[in-house]
PDB file of C-alpha atoms in Angstrom:
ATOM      1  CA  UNK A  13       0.000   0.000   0.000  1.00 87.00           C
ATOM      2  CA  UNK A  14       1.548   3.382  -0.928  1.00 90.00           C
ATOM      3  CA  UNK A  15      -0.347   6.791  -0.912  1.00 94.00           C
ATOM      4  CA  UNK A  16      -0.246  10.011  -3.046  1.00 92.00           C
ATOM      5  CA  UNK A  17      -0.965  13.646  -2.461  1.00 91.00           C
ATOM      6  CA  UNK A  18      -2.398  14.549  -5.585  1.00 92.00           C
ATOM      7  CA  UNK A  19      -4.544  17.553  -6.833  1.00 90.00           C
ATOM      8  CA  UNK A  20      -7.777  17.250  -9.366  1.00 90.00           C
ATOM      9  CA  UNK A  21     -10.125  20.176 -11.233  1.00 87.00           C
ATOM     10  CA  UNK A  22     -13.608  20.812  -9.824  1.00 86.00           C
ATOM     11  CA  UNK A  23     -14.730  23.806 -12.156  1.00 80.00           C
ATOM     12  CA  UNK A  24     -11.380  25.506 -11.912  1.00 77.00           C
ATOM     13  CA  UNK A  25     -11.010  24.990  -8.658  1.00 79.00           C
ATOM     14  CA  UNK A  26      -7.982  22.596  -7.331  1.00 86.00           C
ATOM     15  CA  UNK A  27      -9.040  20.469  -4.958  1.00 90.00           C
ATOM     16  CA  UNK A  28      -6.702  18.600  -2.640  1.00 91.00           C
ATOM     17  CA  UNK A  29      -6.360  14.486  -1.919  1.00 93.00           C
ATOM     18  CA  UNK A  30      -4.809  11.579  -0.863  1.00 94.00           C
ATOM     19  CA  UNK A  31      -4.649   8.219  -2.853  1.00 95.00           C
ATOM     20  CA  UNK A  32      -4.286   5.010  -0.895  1.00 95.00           C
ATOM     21  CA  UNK A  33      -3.275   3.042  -3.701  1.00 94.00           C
ATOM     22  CA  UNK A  34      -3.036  -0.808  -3.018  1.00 94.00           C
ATOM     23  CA  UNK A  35      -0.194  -3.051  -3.784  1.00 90.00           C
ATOM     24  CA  UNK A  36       0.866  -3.572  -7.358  1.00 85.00           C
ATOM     25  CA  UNK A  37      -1.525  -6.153  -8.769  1.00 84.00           C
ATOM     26  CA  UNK A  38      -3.704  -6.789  -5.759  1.00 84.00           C
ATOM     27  CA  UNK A  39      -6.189  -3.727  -6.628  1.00 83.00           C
ATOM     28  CA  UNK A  40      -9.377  -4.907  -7.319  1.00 87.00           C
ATOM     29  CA  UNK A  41     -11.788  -2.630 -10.154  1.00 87.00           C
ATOM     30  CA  UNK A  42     -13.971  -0.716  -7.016  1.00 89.00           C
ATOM     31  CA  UNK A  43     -12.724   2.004  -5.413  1.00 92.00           C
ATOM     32  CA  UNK A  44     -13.674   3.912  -2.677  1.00 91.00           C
ATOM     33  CA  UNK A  45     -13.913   7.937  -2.145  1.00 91.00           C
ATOM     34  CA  UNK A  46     -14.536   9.159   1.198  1.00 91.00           C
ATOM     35  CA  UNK A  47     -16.927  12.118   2.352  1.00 87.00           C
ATOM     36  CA  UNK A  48     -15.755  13.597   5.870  1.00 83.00           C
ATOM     37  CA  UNK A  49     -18.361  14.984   7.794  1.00 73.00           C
ATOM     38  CA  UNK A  50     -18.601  18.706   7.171  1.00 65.00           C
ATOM     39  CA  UNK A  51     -15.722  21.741   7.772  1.00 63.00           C
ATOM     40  CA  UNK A  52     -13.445  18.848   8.637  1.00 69.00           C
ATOM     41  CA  UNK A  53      -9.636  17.967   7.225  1.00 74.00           C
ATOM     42  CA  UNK A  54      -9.193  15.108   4.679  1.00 79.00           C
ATOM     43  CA  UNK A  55      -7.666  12.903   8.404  1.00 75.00           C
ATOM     44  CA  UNK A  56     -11.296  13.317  10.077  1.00 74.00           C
ATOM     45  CA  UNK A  57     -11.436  13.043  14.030  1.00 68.00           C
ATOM     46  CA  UNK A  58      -8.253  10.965  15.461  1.00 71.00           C
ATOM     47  CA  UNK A  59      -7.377  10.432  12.072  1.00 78.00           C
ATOM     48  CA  UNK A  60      -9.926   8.381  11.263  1.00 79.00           C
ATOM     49  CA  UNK A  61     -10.276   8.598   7.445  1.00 85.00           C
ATOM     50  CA  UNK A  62      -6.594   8.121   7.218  1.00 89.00           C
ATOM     51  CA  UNK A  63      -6.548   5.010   9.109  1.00 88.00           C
ATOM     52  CA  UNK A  64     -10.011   3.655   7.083  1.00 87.00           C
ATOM     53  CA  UNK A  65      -8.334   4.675   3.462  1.00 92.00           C
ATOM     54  CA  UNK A  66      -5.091   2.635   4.375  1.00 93.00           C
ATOM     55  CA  UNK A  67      -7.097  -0.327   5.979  1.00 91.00           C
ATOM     56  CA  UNK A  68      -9.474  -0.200   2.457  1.00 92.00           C
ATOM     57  CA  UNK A  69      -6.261  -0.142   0.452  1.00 94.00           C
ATOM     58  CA  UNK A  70      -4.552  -3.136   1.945  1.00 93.00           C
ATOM     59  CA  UNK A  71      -7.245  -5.023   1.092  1.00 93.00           C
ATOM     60  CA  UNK A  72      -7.548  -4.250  -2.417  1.00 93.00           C
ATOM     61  CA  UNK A  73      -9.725  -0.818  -2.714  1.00 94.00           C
ATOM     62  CA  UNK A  74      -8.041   2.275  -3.748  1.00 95.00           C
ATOM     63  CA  UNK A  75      -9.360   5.194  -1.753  1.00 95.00           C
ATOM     64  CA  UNK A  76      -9.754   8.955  -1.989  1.00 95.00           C
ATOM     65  CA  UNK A  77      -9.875  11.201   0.773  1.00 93.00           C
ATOM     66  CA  UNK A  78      -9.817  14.880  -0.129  1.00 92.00           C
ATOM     67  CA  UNK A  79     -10.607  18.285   1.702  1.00 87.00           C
ATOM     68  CA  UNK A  80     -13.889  19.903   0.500  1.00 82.00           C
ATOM     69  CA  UNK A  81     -13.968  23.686  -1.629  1.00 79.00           C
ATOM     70  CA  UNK A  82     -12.634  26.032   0.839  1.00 76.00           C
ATOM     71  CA  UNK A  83     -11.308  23.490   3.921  1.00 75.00           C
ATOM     72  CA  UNK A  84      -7.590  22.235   4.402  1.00 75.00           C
ATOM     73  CA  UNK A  85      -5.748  22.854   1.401  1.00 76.00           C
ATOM     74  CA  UNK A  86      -8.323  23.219  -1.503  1.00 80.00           C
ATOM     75  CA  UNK A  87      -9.065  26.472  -2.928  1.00 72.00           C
ATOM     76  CA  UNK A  88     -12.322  28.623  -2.008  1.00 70.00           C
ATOM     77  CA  UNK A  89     -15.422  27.159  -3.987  1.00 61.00           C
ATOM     78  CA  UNK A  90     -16.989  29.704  -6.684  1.00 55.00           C
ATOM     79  CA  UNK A  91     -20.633  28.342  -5.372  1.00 59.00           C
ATOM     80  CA  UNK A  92     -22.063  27.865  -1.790  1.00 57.00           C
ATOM     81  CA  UNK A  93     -20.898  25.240   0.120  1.00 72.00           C
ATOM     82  CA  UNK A  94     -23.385  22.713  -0.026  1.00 75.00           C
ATOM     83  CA  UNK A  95     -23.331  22.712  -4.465  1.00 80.00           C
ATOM     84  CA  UNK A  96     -19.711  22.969  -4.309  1.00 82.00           C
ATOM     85  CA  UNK A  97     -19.015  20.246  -2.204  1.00 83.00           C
ATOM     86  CA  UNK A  98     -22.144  17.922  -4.218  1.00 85.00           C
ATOM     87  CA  UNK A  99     -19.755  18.985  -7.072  1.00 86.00           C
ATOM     88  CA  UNK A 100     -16.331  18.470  -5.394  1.00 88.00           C
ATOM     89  CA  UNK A 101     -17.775  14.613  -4.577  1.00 88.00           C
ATOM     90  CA  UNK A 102     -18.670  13.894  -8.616  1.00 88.00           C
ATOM     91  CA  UNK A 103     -15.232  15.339  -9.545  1.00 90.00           C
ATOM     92  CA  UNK A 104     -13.125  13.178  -7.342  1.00 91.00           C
ATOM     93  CA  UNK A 105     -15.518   9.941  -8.397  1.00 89.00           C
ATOM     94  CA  UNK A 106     -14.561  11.333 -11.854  1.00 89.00           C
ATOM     95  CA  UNK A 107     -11.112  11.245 -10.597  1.00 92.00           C
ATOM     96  CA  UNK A 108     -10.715   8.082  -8.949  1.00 92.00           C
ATOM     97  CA  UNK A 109     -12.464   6.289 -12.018  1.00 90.00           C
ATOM     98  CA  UNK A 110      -9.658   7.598 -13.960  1.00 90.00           C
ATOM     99  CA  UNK A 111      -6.774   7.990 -12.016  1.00 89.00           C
ATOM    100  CA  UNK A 112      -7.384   4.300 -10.614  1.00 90.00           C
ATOM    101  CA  UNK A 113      -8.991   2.592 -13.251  1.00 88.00           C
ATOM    102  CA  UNK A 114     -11.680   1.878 -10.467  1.00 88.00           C
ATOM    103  CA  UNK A 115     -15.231   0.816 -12.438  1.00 86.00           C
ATOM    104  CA  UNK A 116     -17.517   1.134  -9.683  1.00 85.00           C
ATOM    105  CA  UNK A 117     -16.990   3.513  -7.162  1.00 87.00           C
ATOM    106  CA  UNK A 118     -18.547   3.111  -3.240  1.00 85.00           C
ATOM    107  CA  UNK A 119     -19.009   6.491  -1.277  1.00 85.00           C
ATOM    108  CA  UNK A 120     -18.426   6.489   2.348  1.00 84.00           C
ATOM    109  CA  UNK A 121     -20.030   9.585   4.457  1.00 79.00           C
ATOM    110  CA  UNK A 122     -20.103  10.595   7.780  1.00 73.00           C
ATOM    111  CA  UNK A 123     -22.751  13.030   9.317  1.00 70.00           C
ATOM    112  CA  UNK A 124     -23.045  15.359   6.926  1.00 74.00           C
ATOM    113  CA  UNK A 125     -20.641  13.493   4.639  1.00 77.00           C
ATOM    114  CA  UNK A 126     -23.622  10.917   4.217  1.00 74.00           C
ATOM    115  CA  UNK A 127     -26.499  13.242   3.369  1.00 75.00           C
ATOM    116  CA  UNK A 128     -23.861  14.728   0.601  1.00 79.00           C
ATOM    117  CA  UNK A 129     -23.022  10.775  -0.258  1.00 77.00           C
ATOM    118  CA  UNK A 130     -26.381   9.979  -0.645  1.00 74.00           C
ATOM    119  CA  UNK A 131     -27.301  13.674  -2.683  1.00 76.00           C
ATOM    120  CA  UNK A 132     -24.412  12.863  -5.290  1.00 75.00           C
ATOM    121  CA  UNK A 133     -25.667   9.292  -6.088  1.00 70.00           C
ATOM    122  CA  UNK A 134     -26.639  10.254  -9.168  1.00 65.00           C
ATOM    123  CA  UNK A 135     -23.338  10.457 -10.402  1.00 64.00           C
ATOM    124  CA  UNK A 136     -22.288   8.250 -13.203  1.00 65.00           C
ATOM    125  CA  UNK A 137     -20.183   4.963 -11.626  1.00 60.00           C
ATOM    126  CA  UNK A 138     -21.465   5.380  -8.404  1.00 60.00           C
ATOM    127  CA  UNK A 139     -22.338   2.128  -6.338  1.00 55.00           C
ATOM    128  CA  UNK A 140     -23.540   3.386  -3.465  1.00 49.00           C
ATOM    129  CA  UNK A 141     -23.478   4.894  -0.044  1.00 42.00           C
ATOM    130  CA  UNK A 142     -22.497   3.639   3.353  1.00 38.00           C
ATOM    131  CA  UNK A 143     -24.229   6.259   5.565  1.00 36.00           C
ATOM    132  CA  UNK A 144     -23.007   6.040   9.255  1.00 36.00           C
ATOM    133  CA  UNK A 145     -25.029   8.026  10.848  1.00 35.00           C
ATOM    134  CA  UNK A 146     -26.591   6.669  14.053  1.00 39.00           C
ATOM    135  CA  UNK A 147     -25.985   2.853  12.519  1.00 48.00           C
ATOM    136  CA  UNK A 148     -24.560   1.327  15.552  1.00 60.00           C
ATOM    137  CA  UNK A 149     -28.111   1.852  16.949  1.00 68.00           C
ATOM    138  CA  UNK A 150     -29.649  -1.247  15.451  1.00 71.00           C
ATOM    139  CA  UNK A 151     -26.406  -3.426  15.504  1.00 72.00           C
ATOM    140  CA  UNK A 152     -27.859  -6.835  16.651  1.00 78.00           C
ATOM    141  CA  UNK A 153     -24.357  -6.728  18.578  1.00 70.00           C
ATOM    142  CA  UNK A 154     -25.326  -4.487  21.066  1.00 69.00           C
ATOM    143  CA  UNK A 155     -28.577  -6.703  21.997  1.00 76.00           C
ATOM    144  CA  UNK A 156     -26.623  -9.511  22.022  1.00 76.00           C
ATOM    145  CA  UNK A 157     -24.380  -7.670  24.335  1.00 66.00           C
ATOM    146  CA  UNK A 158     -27.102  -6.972  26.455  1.00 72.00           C
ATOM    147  CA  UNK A 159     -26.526  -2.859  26.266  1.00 65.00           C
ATOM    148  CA  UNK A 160     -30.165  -2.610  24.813  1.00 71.00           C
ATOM    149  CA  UNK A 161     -33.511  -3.768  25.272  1.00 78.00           C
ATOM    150  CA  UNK A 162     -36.100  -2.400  23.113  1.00 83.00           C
ATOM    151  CA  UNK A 163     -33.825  -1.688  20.257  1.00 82.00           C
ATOM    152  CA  UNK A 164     -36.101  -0.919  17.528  1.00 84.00           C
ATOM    153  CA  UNK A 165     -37.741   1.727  20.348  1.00 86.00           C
ATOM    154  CA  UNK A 166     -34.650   3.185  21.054  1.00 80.00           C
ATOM    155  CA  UNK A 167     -33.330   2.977  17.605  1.00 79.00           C
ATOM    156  CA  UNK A 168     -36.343   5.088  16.482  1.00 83.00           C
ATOM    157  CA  UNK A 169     -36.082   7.455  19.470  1.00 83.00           C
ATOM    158  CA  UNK A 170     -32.831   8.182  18.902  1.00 75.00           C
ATOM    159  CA  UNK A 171     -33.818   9.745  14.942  1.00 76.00           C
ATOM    160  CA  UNK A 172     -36.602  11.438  16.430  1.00 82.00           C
ATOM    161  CA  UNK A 173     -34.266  13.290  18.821  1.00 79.00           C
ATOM    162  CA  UNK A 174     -31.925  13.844  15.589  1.00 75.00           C
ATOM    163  CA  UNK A 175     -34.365  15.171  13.701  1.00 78.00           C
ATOM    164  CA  UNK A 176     -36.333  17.438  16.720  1.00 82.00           C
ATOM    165  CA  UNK A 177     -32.918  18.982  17.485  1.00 82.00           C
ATOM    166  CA  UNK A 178     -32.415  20.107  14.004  1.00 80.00           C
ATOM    167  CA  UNK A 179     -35.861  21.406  13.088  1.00 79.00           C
ATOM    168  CA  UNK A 180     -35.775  23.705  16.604  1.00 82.00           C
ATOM    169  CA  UNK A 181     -32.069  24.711  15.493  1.00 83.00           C
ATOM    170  CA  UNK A 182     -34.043  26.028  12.252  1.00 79.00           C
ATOM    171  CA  UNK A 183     -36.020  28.037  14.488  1.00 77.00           C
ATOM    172  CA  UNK A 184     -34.244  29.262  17.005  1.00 81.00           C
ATOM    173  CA  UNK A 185     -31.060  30.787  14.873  1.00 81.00           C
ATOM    174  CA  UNK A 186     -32.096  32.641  11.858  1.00 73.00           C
ATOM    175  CA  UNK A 187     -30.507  32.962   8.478  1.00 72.00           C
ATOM    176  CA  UNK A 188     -27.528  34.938   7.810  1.00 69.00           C
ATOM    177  CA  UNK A 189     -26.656  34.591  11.394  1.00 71.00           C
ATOM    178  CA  UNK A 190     -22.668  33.211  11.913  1.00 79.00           C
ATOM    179  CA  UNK A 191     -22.911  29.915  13.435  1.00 81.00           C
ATOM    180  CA  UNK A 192     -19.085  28.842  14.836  1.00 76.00           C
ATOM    181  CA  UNK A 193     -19.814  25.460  16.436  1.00 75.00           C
ATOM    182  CA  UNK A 194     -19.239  22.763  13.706  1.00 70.00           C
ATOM    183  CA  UNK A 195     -22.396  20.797  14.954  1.00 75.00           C
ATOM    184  CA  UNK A 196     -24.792  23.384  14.892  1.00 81.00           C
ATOM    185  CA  UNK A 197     -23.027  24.197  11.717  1.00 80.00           C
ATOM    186  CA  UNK A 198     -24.054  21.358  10.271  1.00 75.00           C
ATOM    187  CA  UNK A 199     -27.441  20.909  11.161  1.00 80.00           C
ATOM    188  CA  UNK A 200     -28.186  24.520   9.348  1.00 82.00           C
ATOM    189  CA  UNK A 201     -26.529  23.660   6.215  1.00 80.00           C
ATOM    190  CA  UNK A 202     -28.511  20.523   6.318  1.00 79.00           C
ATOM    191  CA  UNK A 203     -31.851  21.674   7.448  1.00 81.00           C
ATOM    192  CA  UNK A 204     -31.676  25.236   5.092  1.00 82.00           C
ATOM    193  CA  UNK A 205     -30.195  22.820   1.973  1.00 82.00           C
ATOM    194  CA  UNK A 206     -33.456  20.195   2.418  1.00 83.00           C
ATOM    195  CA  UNK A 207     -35.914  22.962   2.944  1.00 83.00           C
ATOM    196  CA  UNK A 208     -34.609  25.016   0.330  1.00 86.00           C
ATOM    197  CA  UNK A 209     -34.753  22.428  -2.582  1.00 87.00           C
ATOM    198  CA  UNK A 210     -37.162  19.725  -1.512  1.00 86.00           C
ATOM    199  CA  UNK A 211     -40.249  21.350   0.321  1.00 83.00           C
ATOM    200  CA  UNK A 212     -40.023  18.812   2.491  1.00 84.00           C
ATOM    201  CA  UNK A 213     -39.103  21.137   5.589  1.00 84.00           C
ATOM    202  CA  UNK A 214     -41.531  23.988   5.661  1.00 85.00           C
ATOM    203  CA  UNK A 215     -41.712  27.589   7.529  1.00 82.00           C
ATOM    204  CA  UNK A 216     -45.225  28.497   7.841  1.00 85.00           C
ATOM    205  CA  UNK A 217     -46.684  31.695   9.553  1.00 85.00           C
ATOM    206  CA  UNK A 218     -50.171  32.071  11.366  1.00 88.00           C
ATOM    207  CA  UNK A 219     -51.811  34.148  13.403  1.00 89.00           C
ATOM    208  CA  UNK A 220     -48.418  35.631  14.699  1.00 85.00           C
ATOM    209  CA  UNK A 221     -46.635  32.792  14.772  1.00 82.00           C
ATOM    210  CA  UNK A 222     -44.146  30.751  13.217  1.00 77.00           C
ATOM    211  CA  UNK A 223     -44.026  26.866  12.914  1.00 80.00           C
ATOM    212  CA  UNK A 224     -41.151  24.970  10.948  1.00 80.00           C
TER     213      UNK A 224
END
């Protein structure tokens, strides 16, 4: 396993990576690009990316990690962050394909990395994506471990909260304010993004007040 700091072209913009590239002749044809979770570095927490790109590569999957338009060392996006990081994603698919000779590429998010995994999916190439957000919850491990009793309760309370926490956010901290904590961070870019261009989060008005 070797890697490569490389740079690709998203709309004029160069974008920053790494390329876990596995052994010569033991890389299979998928590959592997990996979304970190929001206004994070290509490493992610503890270095987790790093460690999960050289683990993928050992076994056969060449993997790209790269920082998002406007984070580590990639240039400012031209767009807002949300459709230049949808676009980063394609162009390092687009990449990978043809820097690796990968012909099916898996996306990995986490957090927000998985809502923009799952958003981009309709690049061409693209297998699928692993979203980790809250997954552990209905790991028949922890059951078996006895941690959890009701699971699918739990499991289900646990996306309510999620989702509850994000729609008050919404409320509570209007648009155009600056938001510094990363989580809260987000939750906004997620919540504005799905309620801007899906209807499916609403802000209605009556009688004096406001409901989201």
């Amino acid at each position: 396993m070797k890697e490569r700091v490389l740079g690709f072209d998203c709309e004029g913009a160069s974008l920053v990576g790494i390329l876990a590239e596995p052994a010569a002749g033991s890389a299979t044809d998928v590959g592997v690009v990996i979304i970190v979770g929001g206004p994070q570095y290509r490493a992610g927490s503890h270095r987790q990316f790093t460690l999960l790109a050289r683990h993928l590569a050992a076994n056969g999957y060449p993997t790209l990690r790269f920082d998002y338009p406007g984070q580590g060392d990639s240039r400012d996006p031209a767009d807002g962050e949300i459709p230049a990081s949808l676009e980063a994603i394609r162009a390092g698919i687009a990449f990978l394909r043809e820097r690796a000779g990968a012909q099916e590429v898996v996306v990995v998010g986490l957090r927000l990395g998985g809502t923009l995994a799952a958003l981009a999916a309709d690049t061409p190439g693209f297998v699928g994506a692993d979203l980790m957000a809250l997954w552990n919850v209905w790991d028949p491990k922890l059951k078996e471990l006895g941690l959890v009793k009701e699971q699918e309760e739990v499991a289900k309370a646990m996306y309510d909260s999620a989702a509850s926490v994000a729609l008050r956010q919404l409320r509570l901290i209007p648009r155009g304010d600056t938001i510094n904590e990363d989580h809260q961070r987000n939750r906004a870019l997620i919540s504005n993004y799905i309620k801007d261009t899906t209807g499916a989060i609403e802000w209605i008005t009556r009688d004096g007040k406001s409901y989201v």
